[in-house]
Amino acid sequence: MSLFDWFGGGASKAAEAAPAVQSPEKLALYKKEWCPFCQKVSAVVRELDLELAEYDTNNPEHLQALMAGGGQRMVPCLRIEQENGDYFWLYESADIAAYLRLHFGKAS
Ligand SMILES: N[C@@H](CCC(=O)N[C@@H](CS)C(=O)NCC(=O)O)C(=O)O
């Protein structure tokens, strides 16, 4: 992921490999209020006017769910519900931003 991708909105391999969803209702963003990487993703969510479930991992219940599902405590992480009901966990703010632009950007 390069600076170009951040500012130019380019896709990323991780974003392209992550499963597509029909609706933002299938997505949930794990984040922390003070985390600058999370704020970057939240800015893209606002820009694209998406309504996502958001879970703050300062809540131990949400942290536990993130670690059990995604395997890392790092935020931000986008939980993607696949058609079969399984969850795919996408880490890295730049990849999450690229995923959202790829599937919900105005040009998509
Ligand atoms: N490269 C990652 C960095 C994310 C990151 O460093 N997040 C911090 C919070 S700002 C984190 O989750 N650290 C581990 C922790 O708080 O337990 C990204 O861009 O998403």
PDB file of C-alpha atoms and ligand atoms in Angstrom, residues 32 34-37 73-76 92-94, ligand 1:
ATOM      1  CA  LYS A  32     -10.873   2.709  19.252  1.00  0.00           C
ATOM      2  CA  TRP A  34      -8.429   7.760  19.930  1.00  0.00           C
ATOM      3  CA  CYS A  35      -6.762   5.629  17.251  1.00  0.00           C
ATOM      4  CA  PRO A  36      -5.585   7.768  14.298  1.00  0.00           C
ATOM      5  CA  PHE A  37      -5.706   4.813  11.891  1.00  0.00           C
ATOM      6  CA  ARG A  73      -6.041  -7.088  18.976  1.00  0.00           C
ATOM      7  CA  MET A  74      -4.979  -4.406  16.504  1.00  0.00           C
ATOM      8  CA  VAL A  75      -7.517  -1.886  15.278  1.00  0.00           C
ATOM      9  CA  PRO A  76      -8.943  -0.895  12.920  1.00  0.00           C
ATOM     10  CA  GLU A  92      -4.770  -2.472   8.042  1.00  0.00           C
ATOM     11  CA  SER A  93      -6.422   0.902   7.691  1.00  0.00           C
ATOM     12  CA  ALA A  94      -5.224   1.462   4.130  1.00  0.00           C
TER      13      ALA A  94
HETATM   14  N1  LIG B   1      -0.671  -0.421  10.228  1.00  0.00           N
HETATM   15  C1  LIG B   1      -1.860  -0.439  11.040  1.00  0.00           C
HETATM   16  C2  LIG B   1      -1.541   0.218  12.380  1.00  0.00           C
HETATM   17  C3  LIG B   1      -2.745   0.131  13.347  1.00  0.00           C
HETATM   18  C4  LIG B   1      -2.307   0.392  14.781  1.00  0.00           C
HETATM   19  O1  LIG B   1      -1.106   0.577  15.090  1.00  0.00           O
HETATM   20  N2  LIG B   1      -3.289   0.433  15.654  1.00  0.00           N
HETATM   21  C5  LIG B   1      -3.015   0.566  17.064  1.00  0.00           C
HETATM   22  C6  LIG B   1      -3.955   1.603  17.690  1.00  0.00           C
HETATM   23  S1  LIG B   1      -3.665   3.229  17.031  1.00  0.00           S
HETATM   24  C7  LIG B   1      -3.272  -0.738  17.760  1.00  0.00           C
HETATM   25  O2  LIG B   1      -4.297  -1.357  17.546  1.00  0.00           O
HETATM   26  N3  LIG B   1      -2.308  -1.176  18.562  1.00  0.00           N
HETATM   27  C8  LIG B   1      -2.455  -2.411  19.305  1.00  0.00           C
HETATM   28  C9  LIG B   1      -3.270  -2.254  20.534  1.00  0.00           C
HETATM   29  O3  LIG B   1      -3.742  -1.150  20.840  1.00  0.00           O
HETATM   30  O4  LIG B   1      -3.456  -3.236  21.223  1.00  0.00           O
HETATM   31  C10 LIG B   1      -2.997   0.263  10.307  1.00  0.00           C
HETATM   32  O5  LIG B   1      -2.723   1.139   9.464  1.00  0.00           O
HETATM   33  O6  LIG B   1      -4.172  -0.101  10.530  1.00  0.00           O
END
